[in-house]
């Protein structure tokens, strides 16, 4: 949480157990951004946001593998990955990509909160992190899965707000693990 973007003071870090808690925590914020698809398609429909993200990454010479097809609404209450894949194939004609099942509960959580709370919708925005990183990097961006890519992203955050690391380390120091 911060008073604005880019932050001019150390941000406050919070961990939330679900999206309703995020909504409540950010109720006074003018914007909340999430790395989760907002607005689920019906059937074979492909969201314009997904196509635009692929196009922007491709134009930048980047891999588009981080952009997955947002699952149709008919799949989000599947009880296991097999039912999810079956429903996805029935709705779209193709199976879902690997990264979708592990985050389906997050997609479902955000979708449920925004459908039940229309007042929150105008301030909650979807964003694609790799597009944001590319814009910040102004040049070559190494893979987020590599040590060099992870360090590069940390350095970019330091350029924007030098105090963010100490705020995060303070929070993590207070966190019990195990």
PDB file of C-alpha atoms in Angstrom:
ATOM      1  CA  UNK A   1       0.000   0.000   0.000  1.00  0.00           C
ATOM      2  CA  UNK A   2       1.232   3.499  -0.744  1.00  0.00           C
ATOM      3  CA  UNK A   3      -0.081   7.017  -0.953  1.00  0.00           C
ATOM      4  CA  UNK A   4       0.464   7.030  -4.715  1.00  0.00           C
ATOM      5  CA  UNK A   5       2.517   5.729  -7.597  1.00  0.00           C
ATOM      6  CA  UNK A   6       5.399   5.948  -7.835  1.00  0.00           C
ATOM      7  CA  UNK A   7       5.826   5.755  -4.070  1.00  0.00           C
ATOM      8  CA  UNK A   8       7.568   8.678  -2.404  1.00  0.00           C
ATOM      9  CA  UNK A   9       7.712   6.938   0.951  1.00  0.00           C
ATOM     10  CA  UNK A  10       8.213   3.318   1.912  1.00  0.00           C
ATOM     11  CA  UNK A  11       5.123   1.315   0.997  1.00  0.00           C
ATOM     12  CA  UNK A  12       3.272  -0.713   3.598  1.00  0.00           C
ATOM     13  CA  UNK A  13       3.169  -4.447   2.907  1.00  0.00           C
ATOM     14  CA  UNK A  14       0.250  -6.610   3.988  1.00  0.00           C
ATOM     15  CA  UNK A  15      -0.584 -10.279   3.406  1.00  0.00           C
ATOM     16  CA  UNK A  16      -4.245 -11.092   2.790  1.00  0.00           C
ATOM     17  CA  UNK A  17      -5.861 -14.512   2.866  1.00  0.00           C
ATOM     18  CA  UNK A  18      -8.375 -13.741   0.120  1.00  0.00           C
ATOM     19  CA  UNK A  19      -9.488 -11.042  -2.268  1.00  0.00           C
ATOM     20  CA  UNK A  20     -12.295  -9.804  -0.021  1.00  0.00           C
ATOM     21  CA  UNK A  21      -9.580  -8.910   2.493  1.00  0.00           C
ATOM     22  CA  UNK A  22      -7.629  -7.100  -0.258  1.00  0.00           C
ATOM     23  CA  UNK A  23     -10.778  -5.199  -1.246  1.00  0.00           C
ATOM     24  CA  UNK A  24     -11.407  -4.193   2.370  1.00  0.00           C
ATOM     25  CA  UNK A  25      -7.768  -3.228   2.995  1.00  0.00           C
ATOM     26  CA  UNK A  26      -7.672  -1.051  -0.130  1.00  0.00           C
ATOM     27  CA  UNK A  27     -11.165   0.438   0.214  1.00  0.00           C
ATOM     28  CA  UNK A  28      -9.765   3.970   0.533  1.00  0.00           C
ATOM     29  CA  UNK A  29      -7.309   3.546  -2.352  1.00  0.00           C
ATOM     30  CA  UNK A  30      -8.083   5.096  -5.718  1.00  0.00           C
ATOM     31  CA  UNK A  31      -6.761   2.000  -7.508  1.00  0.00           C
ATOM     32  CA  UNK A  32      -5.989  -1.621  -6.740  1.00  0.00           C
ATOM     33  CA  UNK A  33      -4.144  -3.653  -9.363  1.00  0.00           C
ATOM     34  CA  UNK A  34      -4.161  -7.432  -9.517  1.00  0.00           C
ATOM     35  CA  UNK A  35      -2.287  -9.953 -11.600  1.00  0.00           C
ATOM     36  CA  UNK A  36      -5.469 -11.972 -12.103  1.00  0.00           C
ATOM     37  CA  UNK A  37      -7.838 -11.927 -15.084  1.00  0.00           C
ATOM     38  CA  UNK A  38     -10.923  -9.787 -14.523  1.00  0.00           C
ATOM     39  CA  UNK A  39     -13.955 -10.450 -16.665  1.00  0.00           C
ATOM     40  CA  UNK A  40     -14.307 -14.089 -17.626  1.00  0.00           C
ATOM     41  CA  UNK A  41     -15.229 -15.014 -21.194  1.00  0.00           C
ATOM     42  CA  UNK A  42     -18.068 -17.236 -22.291  1.00  0.00           C
ATOM     43  CA  UNK A  43     -17.417 -20.313 -24.437  1.00  0.00           C
ATOM     44  CA  UNK A  44     -14.809 -19.894 -27.169  1.00  0.00           C
ATOM     45  CA  UNK A  45     -14.490 -16.145 -26.645  1.00  0.00           C
ATOM     46  CA  UNK A  46     -10.916 -14.912 -26.151  1.00  0.00           C
ATOM     47  CA  UNK A  47     -10.572 -11.733 -24.138  1.00  0.00           C
ATOM     48  CA  UNK A  48      -9.205  -8.680 -25.935  1.00  0.00           C
ATOM     49  CA  UNK A  49      -6.942  -8.031 -22.904  1.00  0.00           C
ATOM     50  CA  UNK A  50      -5.207 -11.394 -23.423  1.00  0.00           C
ATOM     51  CA  UNK A  51      -4.716 -10.773 -27.136  1.00  0.00           C
ATOM     52  CA  UNK A  52      -3.374  -7.261 -26.494  1.00  0.00           C
ATOM     53  CA  UNK A  53      -0.915  -8.549 -23.865  1.00  0.00           C
ATOM     54  CA  UNK A  54       0.412 -11.163 -26.305  1.00  0.00           C
ATOM     55  CA  UNK A  55       0.702  -8.554 -29.053  1.00  0.00           C
ATOM     56  CA  UNK A  56       2.625  -6.098 -26.841  1.00  0.00           C
ATOM     57  CA  UNK A  57       5.037  -8.742 -25.598  1.00  0.00           C
ATOM     58  CA  UNK A  58       5.564 -10.092 -29.097  1.00  0.00           C
ATOM     59  CA  UNK A  59       6.212  -6.589 -30.470  1.00  0.00           C
ATOM     60  CA  UNK A  60       8.832  -6.127 -27.744  1.00  0.00           C
ATOM     61  CA  UNK A  61      10.539  -9.357 -28.827  1.00  0.00           C
ATOM     62  CA  UNK A  62       9.537 -11.077 -25.596  1.00  0.00           C
ATOM     63  CA  UNK A  63       8.121 -14.511 -24.982  1.00  0.00           C
ATOM     64  CA  UNK A  64       4.324 -14.592 -24.870  1.00  0.00           C
ATOM     65  CA  UNK A  65       4.285 -17.741 -22.719  1.00  0.00           C
ATOM     66  CA  UNK A  66       3.334 -15.720 -19.626  1.00  0.00           C
ATOM     67  CA  UNK A  67      -0.008 -14.866 -21.227  1.00  0.00           C
ATOM     68  CA  UNK A  68      -2.524 -17.675 -20.923  1.00  0.00           C
ATOM     69  CA  UNK A  69      -6.044 -17.939 -22.222  1.00  0.00           C
ATOM     70  CA  UNK A  70      -8.422 -16.831 -19.480  1.00  0.00           C
ATOM     71  CA  UNK A  71     -10.679 -19.763 -18.631  1.00  0.00           C
ATOM     72  CA  UNK A  72     -14.372 -19.469 -19.469  1.00  0.00           C
ATOM     73  CA  UNK A  73     -16.807 -18.795 -16.654  1.00  0.00           C
ATOM     74  CA  UNK A  74     -18.197 -22.324 -17.022  1.00  0.00           C
ATOM     75  CA  UNK A  75     -14.904 -23.772 -15.724  1.00  0.00           C
ATOM     76  CA  UNK A  76     -14.215 -21.798 -12.568  1.00  0.00           C
ATOM     77  CA  UNK A  77     -16.153 -23.940 -10.119  1.00  0.00           C
ATOM     78  CA  UNK A  78     -14.553 -27.217 -11.253  1.00  0.00           C
ATOM     79  CA  UNK A  79     -13.695 -29.434  -8.288  1.00  0.00           C
ATOM     80  CA  UNK A  80     -10.428 -30.851  -9.665  1.00  0.00           C
ATOM     81  CA  UNK A  81      -8.006 -30.381 -12.548  1.00  0.00           C
ATOM     82  CA  UNK A  82      -9.569 -33.186 -14.599  1.00  0.00           C
ATOM     83  CA  UNK A  83     -13.053 -31.685 -14.409  1.00  0.00           C
ATOM     84  CA  UNK A  84     -11.549 -28.277 -15.153  1.00  0.00           C
ATOM     85  CA  UNK A  85      -9.800 -29.569 -18.291  1.00  0.00           C
ATOM     86  CA  UNK A  86     -12.960 -31.386 -19.438  1.00  0.00           C
ATOM     87  CA  UNK A  87     -15.071 -28.248 -19.028  1.00  0.00           C
ATOM     88  CA  UNK A  88     -12.414 -26.114 -20.714  1.00  0.00           C
ATOM     89  CA  UNK A  89     -12.330 -28.431 -23.742  1.00  0.00           C
ATOM     90  CA  UNK A  90     -16.141 -28.501 -23.922  1.00  0.00           C
ATOM     91  CA  UNK A  91     -16.329 -24.706 -23.842  1.00  0.00           C
ATOM     92  CA  UNK A  92     -13.361 -23.778 -26.034  1.00  0.00           C
ATOM     93  CA  UNK A  93     -12.420 -26.844 -28.061  1.00  0.00           C
ATOM     94  CA  UNK A  94      -8.912 -26.897 -26.511  1.00  0.00           C
ATOM     95  CA  UNK A  95      -7.356 -27.755 -23.174  1.00  0.00           C
ATOM     96  CA  UNK A  96      -6.160 -25.084 -20.760  1.00  0.00           C
ATOM     97  CA  UNK A  97      -2.496 -24.198 -20.463  1.00  0.00           C
ATOM     98  CA  UNK A  98      -0.499 -25.471 -17.484  1.00  0.00           C
ATOM     99  CA  UNK A  99      -0.483 -22.262 -15.404  1.00  0.00           C
ATOM    100  CA  UNK A 100      -4.268 -21.942 -15.270  1.00  0.00           C
ATOM    101  CA  UNK A 101      -5.387 -24.717 -12.884  1.00  0.00           C
ATOM    102  CA  UNK A 102      -2.999 -23.703 -10.059  1.00  0.00           C
ATOM    103  CA  UNK A 103      -4.388 -20.144 -10.040  1.00  0.00           C
ATOM    104  CA  UNK A 104      -8.027 -20.965 -10.765  1.00  0.00           C
ATOM    105  CA  UNK A 105      -8.962 -20.441  -7.109  1.00  0.00           C
ATOM    106  CA  UNK A 106      -7.520 -16.895  -7.317  1.00  0.00           C
ATOM    107  CA  UNK A 107      -9.442 -16.161 -10.515  1.00  0.00           C
ATOM    108  CA  UNK A 108     -12.613 -17.498  -8.877  1.00  0.00           C
ATOM    109  CA  UNK A 109     -11.994 -15.458  -5.708  1.00  0.00           C
ATOM    110  CA  UNK A 110     -11.500 -12.130  -7.536  1.00  0.00           C
ATOM    111  CA  UNK A 111     -14.423 -12.828  -9.867  1.00  0.00           C
ATOM    112  CA  UNK A 112     -16.750 -13.656  -6.979  1.00  0.00           C
ATOM    113  CA  UNK A 113     -15.857 -10.524  -4.983  1.00  0.00           C
ATOM    114  CA  UNK A 114     -16.236  -8.207  -7.974  1.00  0.00           C
ATOM    115  CA  UNK A 115     -19.544  -9.765  -9.014  1.00  0.00           C
ATOM    116  CA  UNK A 116     -20.927  -9.464  -5.464  1.00  0.00           C
ATOM    117  CA  UNK A 117     -19.566  -5.941  -4.865  1.00  0.00           C
ATOM    118  CA  UNK A 118     -20.175  -3.687  -7.886  1.00  0.00           C
ATOM    119  CA  UNK A 119     -18.915  -0.672  -5.895  1.00  0.00           C
ATOM    120  CA  UNK A 120     -15.392  -2.143  -5.879  1.00  0.00           C
ATOM    121  CA  UNK A 121     -15.236  -2.637  -9.662  1.00  0.00           C
ATOM    122  CA  UNK A 122     -14.280   0.916 -10.700  1.00  0.00           C
ATOM    123  CA  UNK A 123     -11.087   0.852  -8.616  1.00  0.00           C
ATOM    124  CA  UNK A 124      -9.847  -2.699  -9.266  1.00  0.00           C
ATOM    125  CA  UNK A 125      -7.731  -3.131 -12.369  1.00  0.00           C
ATOM    126  CA  UNK A 126      -6.072  -6.100 -14.017  1.00  0.00           C
ATOM    127  CA  UNK A 127      -2.486  -5.704 -15.130  1.00  0.00           C
ATOM    128  CA  UNK A 128       0.090  -7.925 -16.747  1.00  0.00           C
ATOM    129  CA  UNK A 129       3.382  -7.803 -14.810  1.00  0.00           C
ATOM    130  CA  UNK A 130       5.671  -8.647 -17.728  1.00  0.00           C
ATOM    131  CA  UNK A 131       4.335  -5.703 -19.725  1.00  0.00           C
ATOM    132  CA  UNK A 132       4.913  -3.423 -16.730  1.00  0.00           C
ATOM    133  CA  UNK A 133       8.439  -4.788 -16.224  1.00  0.00           C
ATOM    134  CA  UNK A 134       9.268  -4.266 -19.896  1.00  0.00           C
ATOM    135  CA  UNK A 135       8.109  -0.667 -19.726  1.00  0.00           C
ATOM    136  CA  UNK A 136      10.228  -0.061 -16.611  1.00  0.00           C
ATOM    137  CA  UNK A 137      13.292  -1.825 -18.038  1.00  0.00           C
ATOM    138  CA  UNK A 138      13.455   0.308 -21.201  1.00  0.00           C
ATOM    139  CA  UNK A 139      15.530  -2.377 -22.862  1.00  0.00           C
ATOM    140  CA  UNK A 140      16.566  -5.964 -22.381  1.00  0.00           C
ATOM    141  CA  UNK A 141      14.694  -7.827 -19.682  1.00  0.00           C
ATOM    142  CA  UNK A 142      16.003 -11.200 -18.613  1.00  0.00           C
ATOM    143  CA  UNK A 143      13.663 -14.096 -17.811  1.00  0.00           C
ATOM    144  CA  UNK A 144      11.825 -13.734 -14.506  1.00  0.00           C
ATOM    145  CA  UNK A 145      12.764 -17.363 -13.811  1.00  0.00           C
ATOM    146  CA  UNK A 146      16.490 -16.592 -13.864  1.00  0.00           C
ATOM    147  CA  UNK A 147      18.589 -15.137 -11.059  1.00  0.00           C
ATOM    148  CA  UNK A 148      19.640 -12.286 -13.345  1.00  0.00           C
ATOM    149  CA  UNK A 149      15.995 -11.541 -14.206  1.00  0.00           C
ATOM    150  CA  UNK A 150      14.961 -11.558 -10.541  1.00  0.00           C
ATOM    151  CA  UNK A 151      17.810  -9.204  -9.598  1.00  0.00           C
ATOM    152  CA  UNK A 152      17.011  -6.950 -12.539  1.00  0.00           C
ATOM    153  CA  UNK A 153      13.409  -6.607 -11.354  1.00  0.00           C
ATOM    154  CA  UNK A 154      14.531  -5.842  -7.786  1.00  0.00           C
ATOM    155  CA  UNK A 155      16.868  -3.154  -9.122  1.00  0.00           C
ATOM    156  CA  UNK A 156      14.022  -1.633 -11.133  1.00  0.00           C
ATOM    157  CA  UNK A 157      11.887  -1.440  -7.999  1.00  0.00           C
ATOM    158  CA  UNK A 158      14.795   0.181  -6.150  1.00  0.00           C
ATOM    159  CA  UNK A 159      14.999   2.875  -8.825  1.00  0.00           C
ATOM    160  CA  UNK A 160      11.328   3.693  -8.318  1.00  0.00           C
ATOM    161  CA  UNK A 161      11.317   3.560  -4.531  1.00  0.00           C
ATOM    162  CA  UNK A 162      14.555   2.978  -2.634  1.00  0.00           C
ATOM    163  CA  UNK A 163      12.731   2.312   0.665  1.00  0.00           C
ATOM    164  CA  UNK A 164      10.589  -0.612  -0.409  1.00  0.00           C
ATOM    165  CA  UNK A 165      13.114  -3.351   0.474  1.00  0.00           C
ATOM    166  CA  UNK A 166      13.514  -2.273   4.079  1.00  0.00           C
ATOM    167  CA  UNK A 167       9.723  -2.162   4.518  1.00  0.00           C
ATOM    168  CA  UNK A 168       9.365  -5.667   3.088  1.00  0.00           C
ATOM    169  CA  UNK A 169      12.280  -7.059   5.101  1.00  0.00           C
ATOM    170  CA  UNK A 170      10.774  -5.588   8.254  1.00  0.00           C
ATOM    171  CA  UNK A 171       7.484  -7.356   7.541  1.00  0.00           C
ATOM    172  CA  UNK A 172       9.177 -10.641   6.676  1.00  0.00           C
ATOM    173  CA  UNK A 173      11.255 -10.440   9.830  1.00  0.00           C
ATOM    174  CA  UNK A 174       7.994 -10.412  11.786  1.00  0.00           C
ATOM    175  CA  UNK A 175       6.572 -13.373   9.879  1.00  0.00           C
ATOM    176  CA  UNK A 176       6.691 -16.802  11.479  1.00  0.00           C
ATOM    177  CA  UNK A 177       7.639 -19.553   9.047  1.00  0.00           C
ATOM    178  CA  UNK A 178       6.734 -23.177   9.655  1.00  0.00           C
TER     179      UNK A 178
END
